[in-house]
Amino acid sequence: MTSSVPRLVIAAPSSGSGKTTVATGLMAAFAARGLAVSPHKVGPDYIDPGYHALASGRVGRNLDAYLCGPELVAPLFLHGARGCDIAVVEGVMGMFDGAAGEGELASTAHVAKLLRAPVVLVVDASSQSRSVAALVHGFASWDPEVRVGGVILNKVASDRHEALLREALESAGVPVFGVLRRVAQVDTPSRHLGLVPVAERRGEAVSAVAAMAAQVRAGCDLDGLVALARGAGALSCAAWDAAEVLASSPSPPLPVPSPGGSAPWTPAPQTPEGLDCANAGGAETPRGAGNCATSPHRPAPSHEPPDRPVIAVAGGPAFTFSYAEHAELLTAAGAEVVPFDPLRDEQLPGGAAGLVIGGGFPEVYAAELSANEPLRKAVSALAETGAPVAAECAGLLYLCRELDGQPMCGVLDASARMEDRLTLGYRDAVAVSDSSLAVAGTRMRGHEFHRTVVEPGAGDAAAWGVRVPRRRLEGFVQRGVHASYLHTHWASQPGVARRFVERCRTS
């Protein structure tokens, strides 16, 4: 099967060049023309997709070749782009910047190649004129497999400045698809982890997206960009499908084989030294189905499970970080996914058999979360029964005894506080304890992004063993609770969702 969804990748030489403004503005401008726009973001970031969703009217989705593996990038893209007229993919950092020490892996350039998509380079031209041609030539020629189809010049000072830039790029043979001037209204507020999420500033976010769209419409050749997008290469793989990958994925995930043979490895779960053994096996637990070259088409299960356990998923302004595929996998595994807002709802959804609390900014809302004592008690009571609870980063903080001195749920005997140091980066992890998500020995890749610290950093039964940037145990497993700083993408291990739902049925 082949697919040729028109698509563009929006890249830049570095962060701060204007990728988000251009990508979000293009999504909104195309949508205003009546096109169905599929929005995507390279990398693990949760915040930009919120602006993309506001601009396009569709769920923003991530394409991360580190978290999910290169083989899933195109299938996940096609899943999000079903029924769309055009797709816009916002890059991450500089075009060739990817996972540290991993070459091109997870970079914008890598994803553009996996998608066979033309790249539009957004260049901050505020402090240069003729030199822009050398810069663009370098990016266009660095990797011949990456097709730089043109540029959009950002932060151009004047008509004279624009003329100098266009003249330089014309001699370099690179088309200019747009010129944007600095507009203060397009600026979006930031804080300690980047842009303020859409859910926290809905009115201002709507205005900001409208301003981005207006600037892009006025300064860019939309017809030329659509024509460029239509020149993307065909993709010869099937779209990712939650039901199909659950049907073809192992259940439960298998332990990592020992280095010396095929017998299952019995982990030494609670010692950092055991991580060497955990990571030495060489064979990872199989990733989710979807390899463009080899993935077979699997039929969906022929019948639904007799019961659909209710899984409560935290949302609202305090918990905005979630990958759309998680809820899709839980639903396909037989659950009824019901969102709730810990800032407003005083009880969990009726009949909740499990709880998922993703990332976000509980530190910003600590007082409000603490004031909702009925919900804190309900979460603690559910965890006390042994029901499955999956908590990542913000969810971990919420389950602690306290956050910055404010009482939280008290599920974990740990305290959390803000700190100045930023913890950021991809992680290669191995489960060191059996839990509601995975059996010990399961390997997953994740991402950390926070300015908080939890003390202690790991419970008597830790969630993960992490090697980089230092060997350590991390997170908590107790009763049905799995709580950790690590953000993971379940599309890479669909069995995680099925295991969680089965535990909800039987707990």
Short mmCIF file of C-alpha atoms in Angstrom, two decimals:
data_model
loop_
_atom_site.label_atom_id
_atom_site.label_comp_id
_atom_site.label_asym_id
_atom_site.label_seq_id
_atom_site.Cartn_x
_atom_site.Cartn_y
_atom_site.Cartn_z
CA MET A 1 0.00 0.00 0.00
CA THR A 2 1.28 3.48 -0.82
CA SER A 3 0.16 6.88 0.42
CA SER A 4 0.99 10.36 -0.82
CA VAL A 5 -0.43 12.79 1.73
CA PRO A 6 0.92 16.24 0.77
CA ARG A 7 3.26 17.31 3.56
CA LEU A 8 5.87 19.82 4.66
CA VAL A 9 8.48 19.70 7.40
CA ILE A 10 9.18 23.09 8.99
CA ALA A 11 12.82 23.20 10.16
CA ALA A 12 15.33 25.85 11.26
CA PRO A 13 19.06 26.26 11.83
CA SER A 14 18.48 26.59 15.58
CA SER A 15 15.85 26.96 18.28
CA GLY A 16 14.28 30.41 18.51
CA SER A 17 14.22 30.94 14.74
CA GLY A 18 10.41 30.94 14.50
CA LYS A 19 9.43 27.34 13.69
CA THR A 20 6.39 27.37 15.97
CA THR A 21 5.13 30.68 14.60
CA VAL A 22 5.49 29.52 10.98
CA ALA A 23 4.22 25.97 11.48
CA THR A 24 1.21 27.02 13.58
CA GLY A 25 0.46 29.92 11.26
CA LEU A 26 0.58 27.64 8.22
CA MET A 27 -1.76 25.13 9.86
CA ALA A 28 -4.29 27.85 10.65
CA ALA A 29 -3.93 29.52 7.23
CA PHE A 30 -4.43 26.24 5.37
CA ALA A 31 -7.40 25.35 7.60
CA ALA A 32 -8.96 28.75 6.86
CA ARG A 33 -8.80 27.83 3.17
CA GLY A 34 -10.97 24.81 3.89
CA LEU A 35 -8.17 22.23 3.88
CA ALA A 36 -8.16 19.41 6.41
CA VAL A 37 -4.77 19.87 8.07
CA SER A 38 -2.89 17.16 9.96
CA PRO A 39 -0.62 18.71 12.63
CA HIS A 40 2.57 17.02 13.83
CA LYS A 41 5.58 17.79 16.02
CA VAL A 42 9.02 16.17 15.83
CA GLY A 43 10.24 15.04 19.24
CA PRO A 44 8.63 14.49 22.65
CA ASP A 45 7.29 18.02 23.29
CA TYR A 46 3.71 18.20 24.55
CA ILE A 47 3.14 21.96 24.45
CA ASP A 48 3.50 22.88 20.76
CA PRO A 49 0.92 20.23 19.72
CA GLY A 50 -1.66 22.08 21.80
CA TYR A 51 -1.18 25.18 19.65
CA HIS A 52 -1.21 22.99 16.55
CA ALA A 53 -4.56 21.51 17.58
CA LEU A 54 -5.99 24.97 18.13
CA ALA A 55 -4.79 26.05 14.67
CA SER A 56 -5.94 22.97 12.74
CA GLY A 57 -8.95 21.69 14.66
CA ARG A 58 -7.37 18.24 14.87
CA VAL A 59 -5.36 16.48 17.57
CA GLY A 60 -1.68 17.41 17.53
CA ARG A 61 0.57 14.35 17.31
CA ASN A 62 4.24 13.67 17.97
CA LEU A 63 6.71 11.90 15.69
CA ASP A 64 9.64 10.74 17.81
CA ALA A 65 12.14 8.34 16.28
CA TYR A 66 13.88 7.81 19.64
CA LEU A 67 10.83 7.05 21.78
CA CYS A 68 8.99 4.99 19.17
CA GLY A 69 11.75 3.87 16.82
CA PRO A 70 12.30 5.04 13.23
CA GLU A 71 10.09 2.24 11.93
CA LEU A 72 6.99 3.78 13.53
CA VAL A 73 7.42 7.37 12.34
CA ALA A 74 5.71 6.94 8.95
CA PRO A 75 2.88 4.67 10.23
CA LEU A 76 2.11 7.08 13.09
CA PHE A 77 2.19 9.99 10.65
CA LEU A 78 -0.28 8.25 8.33
CA HIS A 79 -2.51 7.43 11.29
CA GLY A 80 -2.75 11.10 12.21
CA ALA A 81 -3.10 12.23 8.59
CA ARG A 82 -6.03 9.95 7.71
CA GLY A 83 -8.56 11.89 5.65
CA CYS A 84 -6.43 15.04 5.50
CA ASP A 85 -5.59 17.26 2.54
CA ILE A 86 -2.19 18.37 3.81
CA ALA A 87 0.13 17.78 6.78
CA VAL A 88 2.47 20.24 8.47
CA VAL A 89 5.28 18.83 10.64
CA GLU A 90 7.05 21.23 13.00
CA GLY A 91 10.68 20.28 13.62
CA VAL A 92 12.68 20.32 16.83
CA MET A 93 15.74 22.43 17.73
CA GLY A 94 18.16 22.87 14.81
CA MET A 95 17.45 20.72 11.76
CA PHE A 96 20.27 18.23 12.38
CA ASP A 97 20.01 18.16 16.21
CA GLY A 98 18.76 14.85 17.58
CA ALA A 99 19.29 12.49 20.50
CA ALA A 100 22.62 13.25 22.17
CA GLY A 101 25.37 10.89 21.02
CA GLU A 102 23.06 9.12 18.56
CA GLY A 103 23.94 10.88 15.31
CA GLU A 104 20.90 11.98 13.32
CA LEU A 105 18.46 9.86 15.36
CA ALA A 106 15.24 11.75 16.18
CA SER A 107 16.39 14.95 14.47
CA THR A 108 14.14 16.95 12.17
CA ALA A 109 16.31 15.89 9.23
CA HIS A 110 15.93 12.22 10.20
CA VAL A 111 12.14 12.48 10.40
CA ALA A 112 11.98 14.38 7.09
CA LYS A 113 13.86 11.53 5.42
CA LEU A 114 11.61 8.91 7.00
CA LEU A 115 8.58 10.82 5.72
CA ARG A 116 10.12 11.56 2.31
CA ALA A 117 8.96 15.13 2.89
CA PRO A 118 10.31 18.42 1.55
CA VAL A 119 11.74 20.79 4.16
CA VAL A 120 11.03 24.50 4.49
CA LEU A 121 13.85 26.19 6.41
CA VAL A 122 12.83 29.06 8.69
CA VAL A 123 15.74 31.49 9.02
CA ASP A 124 16.05 34.26 11.59
CA ALA A 125 17.42 36.96 9.31
CA SER A 126 17.50 39.72 11.92
CA SER A 127 21.29 40.17 11.97
CA GLN A 128 22.42 39.25 8.46
CA SER A 129 21.97 40.02 4.78
CA ARG A 130 24.11 38.33 2.11
CA SER A 131 25.44 35.77 4.62
CA VAL A 132 22.00 34.15 4.64
CA ALA A 133 22.87 32.48 1.32
CA ALA A 134 25.91 30.73 2.82
CA LEU A 135 23.86 29.60 5.81
CA VAL A 136 21.04 28.19 3.67
CA HIS A 137 23.49 26.59 1.23
CA GLY A 138 25.18 24.79 4.11
CA PHE A 139 21.91 23.37 5.43
CA ALA A 140 20.67 22.45 1.97
CA SER A 141 23.86 20.60 1.02
CA TRP A 142 24.92 19.00 4.32
CA ASP A 143 22.85 15.85 3.78
CA PRO A 144 21.89 15.17 0.14
CA GLU A 145 19.04 12.90 1.31
CA VAL A 146 17.29 15.88 2.90
CA ARG A 147 15.40 17.96 0.35
CA VAL A 148 15.34 21.63 1.36
CA GLY A 149 12.63 22.96 -0.92
CA GLY A 150 12.86 26.62 0.12
CA VAL A 151 13.07 29.10 2.95
CA ILE A 152 10.88 31.45 4.95
CA LEU A 153 12.73 34.50 6.23
CA ASN A 154 11.72 35.61 9.72
CA LYS A 155 12.30 38.84 11.64
CA VAL A 156 13.06 40.88 8.53
CA ALA A 157 13.57 44.55 9.41
CA SER A 158 12.54 46.48 6.28
CA ASP A 159 11.85 46.41 2.56
CA ARG A 160 15.51 47.13 1.88
CA HIS A 161 16.58 44.27 4.16
CA GLU A 162 14.17 41.93 2.37
CA ALA A 163 15.58 42.94 -1.04
CA LEU A 164 19.14 42.14 0.06
CA LEU A 165 18.11 38.76 1.43
CA ARG A 166 16.14 37.80 -1.67
CA GLU A 167 19.00 38.81 -3.94
CA ALA A 168 21.47 36.66 -2.01
CA LEU A 169 19.18 33.62 -2.00
CA GLU A 170 18.36 34.00 -5.68
CA SER A 171 22.05 33.66 -6.51
CA ALA A 172 22.12 30.53 -4.33
CA GLY A 173 19.17 29.03 -6.22
CA VAL A 174 16.95 28.57 -3.15
CA PRO A 175 13.29 29.67 -3.45
CA VAL A 176 11.91 32.10 -0.89
CA PHE A 177 8.37 31.09 0.13
CA GLY A 178 7.80 33.86 2.63
CA VAL A 179 9.06 36.91 4.47
CA LEU A 180 7.82 37.70 7.99
CA ARG A 181 8.37 40.89 9.92
CA ARG A 182 8.63 41.01 13.69
CA VAL A 183 5.15 41.28 15.22
CA ALA A 184 4.89 41.51 19.00
CA GLN A 185 1.33 40.10 19.05
CA VAL A 186 2.60 36.76 17.78
CA ASP A 187 4.85 36.30 20.80
CA THR A 188 3.54 33.68 23.22
CA PRO A 189 4.45 33.69 26.94
CA SER A 190 6.96 31.22 28.29
CA ARG A 191 8.02 29.98 31.72
CA HIS A 192 10.34 27.39 33.23
CA LEU A 193 9.55 24.57 30.75
CA GLY A 194 8.80 26.55 27.59
CA LEU A 195 5.55 27.96 26.21
CA VAL A 196 2.54 28.22 28.50
CA PRO A 197 0.13 25.44 27.39
CA VAL A 198 -3.02 26.32 25.49
CA ALA A 199 -5.25 24.91 28.25
CA GLU A 200 -3.95 27.54 30.66
CA ARG A 201 -4.51 30.56 28.42
CA ARG A 202 -7.28 29.65 26.03
CA GLY A 203 -8.37 33.18 25.11
CA GLU A 204 -4.85 34.54 24.64
CA ALA A 205 -3.84 31.38 22.78
CA VAL A 206 -6.70 31.81 20.31
CA SER A 207 -5.59 35.38 19.69
CA ALA A 208 -1.94 34.36 19.29
CA VAL A 209 -2.81 31.63 16.76
CA ALA A 210 -5.01 34.04 14.82
CA ALA A 211 -2.11 36.52 14.71
CA MET A 212 0.28 33.81 13.48
CA ALA A 213 -2.18 32.84 10.76
CA ALA A 214 -2.61 36.46 9.66
CA GLN A 215 1.13 37.02 9.49
CA VAL A 216 1.71 33.84 7.49
CA ARG A 217 -1.14 34.61 5.09
CA ALA A 218 0.23 38.10 4.49
CA GLY A 219 3.87 37.09 4.12
CA CYS A 220 3.95 33.60 2.60
CA ASP A 221 3.19 32.06 -0.78
CA LEU A 222 0.57 29.56 0.35
CA ASP A 223 -0.09 28.25 -3.16
CA GLY A 224 3.63 27.65 -3.67
CA LEU A 225 3.88 25.83 -0.34
CA VAL A 226 0.92 23.59 -1.19
CA ALA A 227 2.58 22.75 -4.51
CA LEU A 228 5.82 21.91 -2.69
CA ALA A 229 3.91 19.69 -0.24
CA ARG A 230 2.36 17.77 -3.13
CA GLY A 231 5.83 16.84 -4.30
CA ALA A 232 6.45 14.65 -1.23
CA GLY A 233 7.39 11.06 -1.98
CA ALA A 234 4.95 8.17 -1.57
CA LEU A 235 5.08 6.16 1.66
CA SER A 236 4.86 2.39 1.19
CA CYS A 237 3.54 1.41 4.60
CA ALA A 238 0.20 1.05 6.34
CA ALA A 239 -1.12 3.57 8.83
CA TRP A 240 -0.69 2.67 12.49
CA ASP A 241 -3.86 1.29 14.05
CA ALA A 242 -4.28 0.72 17.79
CA ALA A 243 -6.43 -2.40 17.48
CA GLU A 244 -4.11 -3.98 14.92
CA VAL A 245 -0.92 -3.41 16.89
CA LEU A 246 -2.54 -4.78 20.04
CA ALA A 247 -3.50 -7.91 18.10
CA SER A 248 0.07 -8.39 16.90
CA SER A 249 2.08 -7.35 19.98
CA PRO A 250 3.26 -9.81 22.65
CA SER A 251 1.32 -10.01 25.90
CA PRO A 252 2.82 -9.54 28.39
CA PRO A 253 6.17 -8.12 27.20
CA LEU A 254 8.89 -10.73 27.39
CA PRO A 255 11.91 -10.40 29.70
CA VAL A 256 15.20 -9.39 28.12
CA PRO A 257 17.18 -12.54 27.11
CA SER A 258 20.40 -13.18 28.98
CA PRO A 259 23.65 -12.43 27.15
CA GLY A 260 24.69 -16.07 27.31
CA GLY A 261 21.68 -17.82 25.84
CA SER A 262 17.98 -17.91 25.13
CA ALA A 263 16.74 -18.49 28.68
CA PRO A 264 14.85 -15.58 30.25
CA TRP A 265 16.99 -13.26 32.32
CA THR A 266 16.03 -12.90 35.97
CA PRO A 267 16.71 -9.27 36.84
CA ALA A 268 18.60 -8.06 39.88
CA PRO A 269 15.93 -5.39 40.25
CA GLN A 270 16.98 -3.19 43.13
CA THR A 271 20.68 -2.58 42.52
CA PRO A 272 22.10 0.00 40.13
CA GLU A 273 24.80 -2.53 39.25
CA GLY A 274 22.04 -4.75 37.88
CA LEU A 275 21.46 -2.23 35.13
CA ASP A 276 24.57 -3.49 33.34
CA CYS A 277 22.95 -6.90 33.08
CA ALA A 278 19.59 -5.39 32.16
CA ASN A 279 21.08 -3.46 29.27
CA ALA A 280 23.59 -6.03 28.07
CA GLY A 281 21.16 -8.43 26.43
CA GLY A 282 21.26 -6.68 23.09
CA ALA A 283 17.68 -7.64 22.18
CA GLU A 284 15.01 -5.16 23.15
CA THR A 285 11.42 -6.10 23.81
CA PRO A 286 9.78 -5.85 20.36
CA ARG A 287 8.50 -2.39 19.49
CA GLY A 288 4.98 -1.73 18.22
CA ALA A 289 4.03 -3.06 14.82
CA GLY A 290 4.31 -0.70 11.89
CA ASN A 291 7.65 -1.09 10.08
CA CYS A 292 7.18 0.31 6.58
CA ALA A 293 9.19 -2.51 5.04
CA THR A 294 8.06 -5.54 7.01
CA SER A 295 4.88 -4.97 9.02
CA PRO A 296 2.03 -7.32 8.03
CA HIS A 297 -1.57 -6.20 8.02
CA ARG A 298 -3.20 -7.66 11.09
CA PRO A 299 -6.97 -7.93 11.49
CA ALA A 300 -8.57 -6.28 14.49
CA PRO A 301 -10.02 -8.56 17.18
CA SER A 302 -13.33 -9.99 16.04
CA HIS A 303 -15.23 -9.17 19.23
CA GLU A 304 -15.12 -6.72 22.11
CA PRO A 305 -14.31 -7.80 25.65
CA PRO A 306 -17.42 -8.47 27.73
CA ASP A 307 -16.65 -5.62 30.10
CA ARG A 308 -15.05 -2.22 29.63
CA PRO A 309 -13.30 -1.05 32.80
CA VAL A 310 -13.43 2.69 33.36
CA ILE A 311 -10.00 4.32 33.34
CA ALA A 312 -9.90 7.87 34.65
CA VAL A 313 -7.39 10.11 32.83
CA ALA A 314 -6.34 13.37 34.47
CA GLY A 315 -6.59 16.51 32.35
CA GLY A 316 -7.32 20.19 32.73
CA PRO A 317 -4.76 23.00 33.06
CA ALA A 318 -2.57 21.16 35.59
CA PHE A 319 -2.19 17.94 33.56
CA THR A 320 -1.91 18.80 29.87
CA PHE A 321 0.83 16.36 28.80
CA SER A 322 -0.48 13.28 27.03
CA TYR A 323 0.10 11.47 23.75
CA ALA A 324 -3.16 10.86 21.90
CA GLU A 325 -2.16 7.27 21.12
CA HIS A 326 -2.28 6.35 24.82
CA ALA A 327 -6.03 6.87 25.09
CA GLU A 328 -6.50 5.18 21.71
CA LEU A 329 -4.57 2.12 22.88
CA LEU A 330 -6.48 1.93 26.16
CA THR A 331 -9.78 2.16 24.26
CA ALA A 332 -8.69 -0.49 21.75
CA ALA A 333 -7.64 -2.73 24.64
CA GLY A 334 -11.20 -2.63 25.92
CA ALA A 335 -11.31 0.27 28.37
CA GLU A 336 -13.69 3.20 28.65
CA VAL A 337 -11.45 6.25 28.96
CA VAL A 338 -13.03 9.07 30.98
CA PRO A 339 -11.21 12.40 31.46
CA PHE A 340 -11.45 14.47 34.64
CA ASP A 341 -9.94 17.72 35.93
CA PRO A 342 -8.16 17.47 39.32
CA LEU A 343 -8.54 21.24 39.77
CA ARG A 344 -12.34 21.12 39.57
CA ASP A 345 -13.69 17.60 40.00
CA GLU A 346 -14.05 16.48 43.59
CA GLN A 347 -14.50 12.80 42.74
CA LEU A 348 -13.04 10.37 40.24
CA PRO A 349 -15.30 9.31 37.36
CA GLY A 350 -17.92 6.83 38.50
CA GLY A 351 -16.77 3.22 38.58
CA ALA A 352 -13.12 4.08 37.97
CA ALA A 353 -11.07 0.88 38.00
CA GLY A 354 -7.78 2.52 37.06
CA LEU A 355 -6.13 5.91 36.90
CA VAL A 356 -3.69 7.58 34.49
CA ILE A 357 -2.05 10.87 35.51
CA GLY A 358 0.28 12.25 32.89
CA GLY A 359 2.59 15.24 32.82
CA GLY A 360 1.89 18.92 33.23
CA PHE A 361 2.43 21.70 35.73
CA PRO A 362 1.14 20.72 39.18
CA GLU A 363 3.83 22.94 40.69
CA VAL A 364 2.01 25.97 39.22
CA TYR A 365 -1.30 24.79 40.68
CA ALA A 366 -0.07 23.22 43.92
CA ALA A 367 -2.33 25.30 46.15
CA GLU A 368 -5.44 24.59 44.08
CA LEU A 369 -4.69 20.87 43.83
CA SER A 370 -4.08 20.72 47.56
CA ALA A 371 -7.34 22.56 48.28
CA ASN A 372 -9.29 19.84 46.44
CA GLU A 373 -9.12 17.51 49.42
CA PRO A 374 -12.06 15.29 48.40
CA LEU A 375 -10.32 14.29 45.18
CA ARG A 376 -6.97 13.78 46.90
CA LYS A 377 -8.66 11.38 49.29
CA ALA A 378 -10.44 9.60 46.43
CA VAL A 379 -7.14 9.07 44.58
CA SER A 380 -5.51 7.76 47.74
CA ALA A 381 -8.42 5.41 48.42
CA LEU A 382 -8.32 4.02 44.88
CA ALA A 383 -4.58 3.38 45.12
CA GLU A 384 -5.06 1.73 48.51
CA THR A 385 -7.33 -0.91 46.91
CA GLY A 386 -4.48 -1.98 44.62
CA ALA A 387 -6.12 -0.56 41.48
CA PRO A 388 -3.70 0.21 38.63
CA VAL A 389 -2.37 3.77 38.68
CA ALA A 390 0.08 5.02 36.05
CA ALA A 391 1.70 8.37 36.86
CA GLU A 392 4.33 10.24 34.83
CA CYS A 393 6.25 13.30 36.03
CA ALA A 394 3.41 15.64 37.11
CA GLY A 395 1.44 12.57 38.13
CA LEU A 396 4.37 11.44 40.26
CA LEU A 397 4.39 14.81 42.05
CA TYR A 398 0.63 14.66 42.63
CA LEU A 399 0.92 11.24 44.27
CA CYS A 400 3.61 12.44 46.69
CA ARG A 401 3.01 13.36 50.30
CA GLU A 402 3.60 17.04 49.55
CA LEU A 403 4.65 19.41 46.75
CA ASP A 404 6.41 22.63 47.78
CA GLY A 405 4.92 22.22 51.24
CA GLN A 406 1.37 21.74 49.99
CA PRO A 407 -0.34 18.45 50.90
CA MET A 408 -0.89 16.16 47.91
CA CYS A 409 -2.45 12.69 47.67
CA GLY A 410 -0.01 10.94 50.01
CA VAL A 411 0.00 7.73 47.97
CA LEU A 412 3.81 7.76 47.98
CA ASP A 413 5.94 8.41 51.05
CA ALA A 414 7.95 11.07 49.25
CA SER A 415 8.08 14.85 49.03
CA ALA A 416 8.53 17.00 45.93
CA ARG A 417 9.79 20.54 45.44
CA MET A 418 10.76 22.95 42.69
CA GLU A 419 14.44 23.53 41.94
CA ASP A 420 16.40 25.73 39.54
CA ARG A 421 18.22 22.91 37.76
CA LEU A 422 16.63 21.64 34.56
CA THR A 423 16.58 17.87 34.07
CA LEU A 424 16.21 17.19 30.37
CA GLY A 425 16.95 14.40 27.93
CA TYR A 426 16.16 11.03 26.44
CA ARG A 427 16.54 7.96 28.63
CA ASP A 428 17.08 4.25 27.92
CA ALA A 429 15.33 2.42 30.75
CA VAL A 430 14.59 -1.09 31.92
CA ALA A 431 11.73 -2.04 34.25
CA VAL A 432 13.25 -3.37 37.47
CA SER A 433 9.98 -4.38 39.16
CA ASP A 434 6.86 -6.12 37.95
CA SER A 435 4.07 -3.55 37.77
CA SER A 436 0.67 -2.79 36.28
CA LEU A 437 2.49 -1.55 33.16
CA ALA A 438 5.28 -4.04 32.51
CA VAL A 439 7.15 -7.07 33.78
CA ALA A 440 10.67 -6.68 35.12
CA GLY A 441 13.18 -6.71 32.29
CA THR A 442 11.00 -4.80 29.82
CA ARG A 443 13.00 -2.11 28.05
CA MET A 444 11.49 1.19 27.05
CA ARG A 445 12.82 4.53 25.96
CA GLY A 446 11.61 7.69 27.63
CA HIS A 447 12.19 11.38 28.13
CA GLU A 448 12.67 13.55 31.22
CA PHE A 449 11.82 17.25 31.33
CA HIS A 450 11.35 18.93 34.70
CA ARG A 451 12.64 21.41 37.27
CA THR A 452 11.53 19.51 40.33
CA VAL A 453 13.05 16.90 42.59
CA VAL A 454 11.41 14.05 44.50
CA GLU A 455 12.97 12.72 47.69
CA PRO A 456 13.59 9.84 47.81
CA GLY A 457 14.05 9.39 44.07
CA ALA A 458 13.06 5.73 44.13
CA GLY A 459 10.94 3.50 46.33
CA ASP A 460 11.75 0.12 47.88
CA ALA A 461 10.57 -1.27 44.56
CA ALA A 462 11.78 1.09 41.84
CA ALA A 463 10.00 1.62 38.52
CA TRP A 464 12.99 1.94 36.19
CA GLY A 465 16.70 1.46 35.98
CA VAL A 466 18.29 4.23 33.93
CA ARG A 467 21.86 4.25 32.58
CA VAL A 468 22.27 7.72 31.08
CA PRO A 469 23.35 10.33 32.07
CA ARG A 470 24.19 8.29 35.19
CA ARG A 471 23.30 4.82 36.40
CA ARG A 472 20.42 5.04 38.86
CA LEU A 473 17.13 3.58 40.03
CA GLU A 474 14.10 5.79 39.54
CA GLY A 475 10.42 5.88 40.41
CA PHE A 476 8.05 3.84 42.54
CA VAL A 477 6.11 0.59 42.24
CA GLN A 478 3.77 -0.26 45.09
CA ARG A 479 0.56 -2.25 44.92
CA GLY A 480 -0.94 -1.19 41.56
CA VAL A 481 0.94 2.11 41.37
CA HIS A 482 3.65 2.80 38.79
CA ALA A 483 4.98 6.35 39.26
CA SER A 484 8.02 7.85 37.59
CA TYR A 485 9.53 10.99 36.09
CA LEU A 486 9.93 9.16 32.79
CA HIS A 487 7.59 10.11 29.93
CA THR A 488 7.09 7.11 27.63
CA HIS A 489 5.22 6.60 24.37
CA TRP A 490 3.08 3.48 24.55
CA ALA A 491 2.95 3.07 20.77
CA SER A 492 6.47 1.65 21.12
CA GLN A 493 5.16 -1.05 23.50
CA PRO A 494 1.41 -1.54 22.91
CA GLY A 495 1.39 -4.44 25.38
CA VAL A 496 1.76 -1.86 28.16
CA ALA A 497 -1.76 -0.58 27.49
CA ARG A 498 -3.23 -4.08 27.26
CA ARG A 499 -1.53 -5.14 30.49
CA PHE A 500 -2.84 -2.03 32.25
CA VAL A 501 -6.41 -2.65 31.08
CA GLU A 502 -6.27 -6.34 32.07
CA ARG A 503 -5.07 -5.33 35.53
CA CYS A 504 -8.00 -2.91 35.74
CA ARG A 505 -10.35 -5.77 34.96
CA THR A 506 -8.92 -8.08 37.58
CA SER A 507 -7.80 -5.81 40.43
#
